[in-house]
Amino acid sequence: MWLIGMMGSGKTTCGGAAALQVGVPFFDTDRMVVELARIPIPTIWEGVGEEGFRRLEARAIADVPGSGFIAAAGGGAVMAPENREHMARGGPVVWLRCHPEVLARRVDGGDARPILEGAKSVIDVLTKLLDERSPLYEEVATDVVETDRLDVADVVAAIIEIWQR
């Protein structure tokens, strides 16, 4: 199972908790990128930019096994067709959908999130990114969980319910 959605939607927190509860491996492609590069994401962006980061991200996604896992994909991972194809083959793809205003509160100013660095309005950047990515999230998603008004336990329960189908 793949979890997709914007930064702050709950993919890592809720996905990790759900995987623990159902007893399957959890993969976080952002963490995998850091392991591949052996440097933090902001440093990757400084050195090779978004394009270099996306190449590493595609490699991380390709390294996730075919089934029997829960994985959190980076927010922009859906931008690459090969990533969407790989995710679609890996079982359900769950879009954790959330509005930009809520996301902005959750990401708390964008620390360690290079795409938000220097933004005058985090909400404006998140709105633009969501507008660009939503059609791609929608294309690959088999299920949608609206996370705006849910706490972690509720999102975890929704993920587990989808997992158990």
CSV table of C-alpha atoms in Angstrom, one decimal:
chain,number,residue,atom,x,y,z
A,1,MET,CA,0.0,0.0,0.0
A,2,TRP,CA,1.2,3.5,-0.9
A,3,LEU,CA,0.3,6.7,0.9
A,4,ILE,CA,0.4,9.8,-1.3
A,5,GLY,CA,-0.4,13.4,-0.6
A,6,MET,CA,1.1,16.7,0.3
A,7,MET,CA,3.7,17.3,3.0
A,8,GLY,CA,1.8,17.5,6.3
A,9,SER,CA,-1.0,15.2,5.3
A,10,GLY,CA,0.1,12.5,7.7
A,11,LYS,CA,1.8,10.0,5.4
A,12,THR,CA,4.8,9.3,7.6
A,13,THR,CA,3.2,9.5,11.0
A,14,CYS,CA,0.1,7.6,10.2
A,15,GLY,CA,1.7,5.2,7.8
A,16,GLY,CA,4.3,4.2,10.3
A,17,ALA,CA,1.7,3.7,13.0
A,18,ALA,CA,-0.6,1.7,10.7
A,19,ALA,CA,2.3,-0.5,9.5
A,20,LEU,CA,3.2,-1.3,13.1
A,21,GLN,CA,-0.4,-2.2,14.0
A,22,VAL,CA,-0.8,-4.6,11.0
A,23,GLY,CA,2.7,-6.0,11.3
A,24,VAL,CA,4.2,-5.1,7.9
A,25,PRO,CA,7.3,-3.2,6.9
A,26,PHE,CA,7.0,0.6,6.6
A,27,PHE,CA,9.0,2.5,4.0
A,28,ASP,CA,9.3,6.3,3.8
A,29,THR,CA,10.8,7.4,0.5
A,30,ASP,CA,12.2,10.7,2.0
A,31,ARG,CA,14.1,8.7,4.6
A,32,MET,CA,15.3,6.3,1.9
A,33,VAL,CA,16.6,9.2,-0.2
A,34,VAL,CA,18.5,10.5,2.9
A,35,GLU,CA,20.0,7.0,3.3
A,36,LEU,CA,20.9,6.8,-0.4
A,37,ALA,CA,22.6,10.2,-0.4
A,38,ARG,CA,23.9,10.0,3.1
A,39,ILE,CA,23.0,13.7,3.6
A,40,PRO,CA,19.9,15.6,4.7
A,41,ILE,CA,17.3,16.6,2.2
A,42,PRO,CA,18.0,20.3,2.4
A,43,THR,CA,21.7,19.6,1.6
A,44,ILE,CA,20.6,17.4,-1.4
A,45,TRP,CA,18.5,20.3,-2.7
A,46,GLU,CA,21.4,22.7,-2.3
A,47,GLY,CA,23.8,20.4,-4.1
A,48,VAL,CA,21.7,18.9,-6.9
A,49,GLY,CA,18.5,20.8,-6.8
A,50,GLU,CA,15.0,19.4,-7.1
A,51,GLU,CA,15.8,17.5,-10.2
A,52,GLY,CA,18.6,15.6,-8.5
A,53,PHE,CA,16.4,15.0,-5.5
A,54,ARG,CA,13.6,13.6,-7.8
A,55,ARG,CA,16.1,11.2,-9.4
A,56,LEU,CA,17.0,9.8,-5.9
A,57,GLU,CA,13.4,9.7,-5.0
A,58,ALA,CA,12.6,7.6,-8.1
A,59,ARG,CA,15.4,5.2,-7.1
A,60,ALA,CA,13.9,4.9,-3.6
A,61,ILE,CA,10.4,4.2,-4.9
A,62,ALA,CA,11.8,1.5,-7.3
A,63,ASP,CA,13.5,-0.1,-4.3
A,64,VAL,CA,10.2,-0.7,-2.4
A,65,PRO,CA,9.1,-4.3,-2.9
A,66,GLY,CA,6.0,-5.3,-4.8
A,67,SER,CA,3.6,-6.0,-2.0
A,68,GLY,CA,3.2,-6.6,1.7
A,69,PHE,CA,4.2,-3.1,3.0
A,70,ILE,CA,2.9,0.4,3.7
A,71,ALA,CA,5.0,3.2,2.1
A,72,ALA,CA,4.9,6.9,2.4
A,73,ALA,CA,5.8,8.6,-0.9
A,74,GLY,CA,7.2,12.1,-0.9
A,75,GLY,CA,4.6,14.8,-1.8
A,76,GLY,CA,6.0,15.4,-5.3
A,77,ALA,CA,6.7,11.7,-6.1
A,78,VAL,CA,3.6,11.6,-8.3
A,79,MET,CA,5.0,14.1,-10.7
A,80,ALA,CA,7.0,11.3,-12.4
A,81,PRO,CA,4.9,8.8,-14.5
A,82,GLU,CA,7.3,5.9,-13.7
A,83,ASN,CA,6.7,6.6,-9.9
A,84,ARG,CA,2.9,6.6,-10.4
A,85,GLU,CA,3.1,3.3,-12.4
A,86,HIS,CA,5.3,1.7,-9.7
A,87,MET,CA,2.9,2.8,-7.0
A,88,ALA,CA,-0.2,1.6,-8.9
A,89,ARG,CA,1.4,-1.9,-9.1
A,90,GLY,CA,2.0,-2.0,-5.4
A,91,GLY,CA,-1.6,-2.4,-4.2
A,92,PRO,CA,-3.9,0.3,-3.0
A,93,VAL,CA,-2.7,3.9,-3.3
A,94,VAL,CA,-4.3,6.0,-0.7
A,95,TRP,CA,-4.4,9.8,-1.1
A,96,LEU,CA,-4.3,11.5,2.3
A,97,ARG,CA,-6.1,14.7,1.2
A,98,CYS,CA,-5.8,17.9,3.2
A,99,HIS,CA,-6.5,21.6,2.5
A,100,PRO,CA,-3.6,24.0,2.2
A,101,GLU,CA,-4.5,26.0,5.3
A,102,VAL,CA,-4.4,22.9,7.5
A,103,LEU,CA,-1.2,21.7,5.8
A,104,ALA,CA,0.4,25.1,6.5
A,105,ARG,CA,-0.3,24.7,10.2
A,106,ARG,CA,1.0,21.1,10.2
A,107,VAL,CA,4.3,21.9,8.4
A,108,ASP,CA,5.0,24.7,10.8
A,109,GLY,CA,6.8,27.1,8.5
A,110,GLY,CA,8.6,24.5,6.4
A,111,ASP,CA,11.7,23.7,8.5
A,112,ALA,CA,13.7,21.2,6.5
A,113,ARG,CA,11.3,21.5,3.6
A,114,PRO,CA,13.4,23.1,0.9
A,115,ILE,CA,10.4,23.7,-1.4
A,116,LEU,CA,9.0,26.1,1.2
A,117,GLU,CA,12.2,27.8,2.0
A,118,GLY,CA,12.0,31.6,1.7
A,119,ALA,CA,8.3,31.5,0.9
A,120,LYS,CA,6.5,34.7,1.8
A,121,SER,CA,3.3,32.7,2.1
A,122,VAL,CA,3.5,29.0,2.9
A,123,ILE,CA,-0.3,28.7,2.1
A,124,ASP,CA,0.2,30.2,-1.3
A,125,VAL,CA,3.0,27.8,-2.1
A,126,LEU,CA,1.1,24.8,-0.8
A,127,THR,CA,-2.0,25.9,-2.8
A,128,LYS,CA,0.0,26.1,-6.0
A,129,LEU,CA,1.6,22.7,-5.4
A,130,LEU,CA,-1.7,21.1,-4.5
A,131,ASP,CA,-3.3,22.6,-7.7
A,132,GLU,CA,-0.4,21.1,-9.8
A,133,ARG,CA,-0.4,17.7,-8.0
A,134,SER,CA,-4.1,17.0,-7.4
A,135,PRO,CA,-4.8,15.7,-10.8
A,136,LEU,CA,-1.9,13.2,-10.5
A,137,TYR,CA,-2.9,12.2,-7.0
A,138,GLU,CA,-6.4,11.6,-8.3
A,139,GLU,CA,-5.1,9.6,-11.3
A,140,VAL,CA,-3.2,7.1,-9.2
A,141,ALA,CA,-5.3,7.0,-6.0
A,142,THR,CA,-7.5,4.0,-5.4
A,143,ASP,CA,-8.8,5.5,-2.2
A,144,VAL,CA,-9.0,9.0,-0.6
A,145,VAL,CA,-8.9,9.8,3.1
A,146,GLU,CA,-9.8,13.4,4.0
A,147,THR,CA,-7.4,14.2,6.9
A,148,ASP,CA,-8.4,17.8,7.6
A,149,ARG,CA,-10.5,17.1,10.7
A,150,LEU,CA,-9.1,13.7,11.7
A,151,ASP,CA,-6.6,13.0,14.4
A,152,VAL,CA,-3.7,10.5,13.9
A,153,ALA,CA,-5.7,7.6,15.4
A,154,ASP,CA,-8.6,8.2,13.0
A,155,VAL,CA,-6.3,8.4,9.9
A,156,VAL,CA,-4.5,5.2,11.1
A,157,ALA,CA,-7.8,3.5,11.5
A,158,ALA,CA,-8.8,4.5,8.0
A,159,ILE,CA,-5.6,3.2,6.5
A,160,ILE,CA,-5.9,-0.1,8.3
A,161,GLU,CA,-9.5,-0.4,7.1
A,162,ILE,CA,-8.3,0.0,3.5
A,163,TRP,CA,-5.4,-2.4,4.2
A,164,GLN,CA,-7.8,-5.1,5.4
A,165,ARG,CA,-10.1,-5.1,2.4
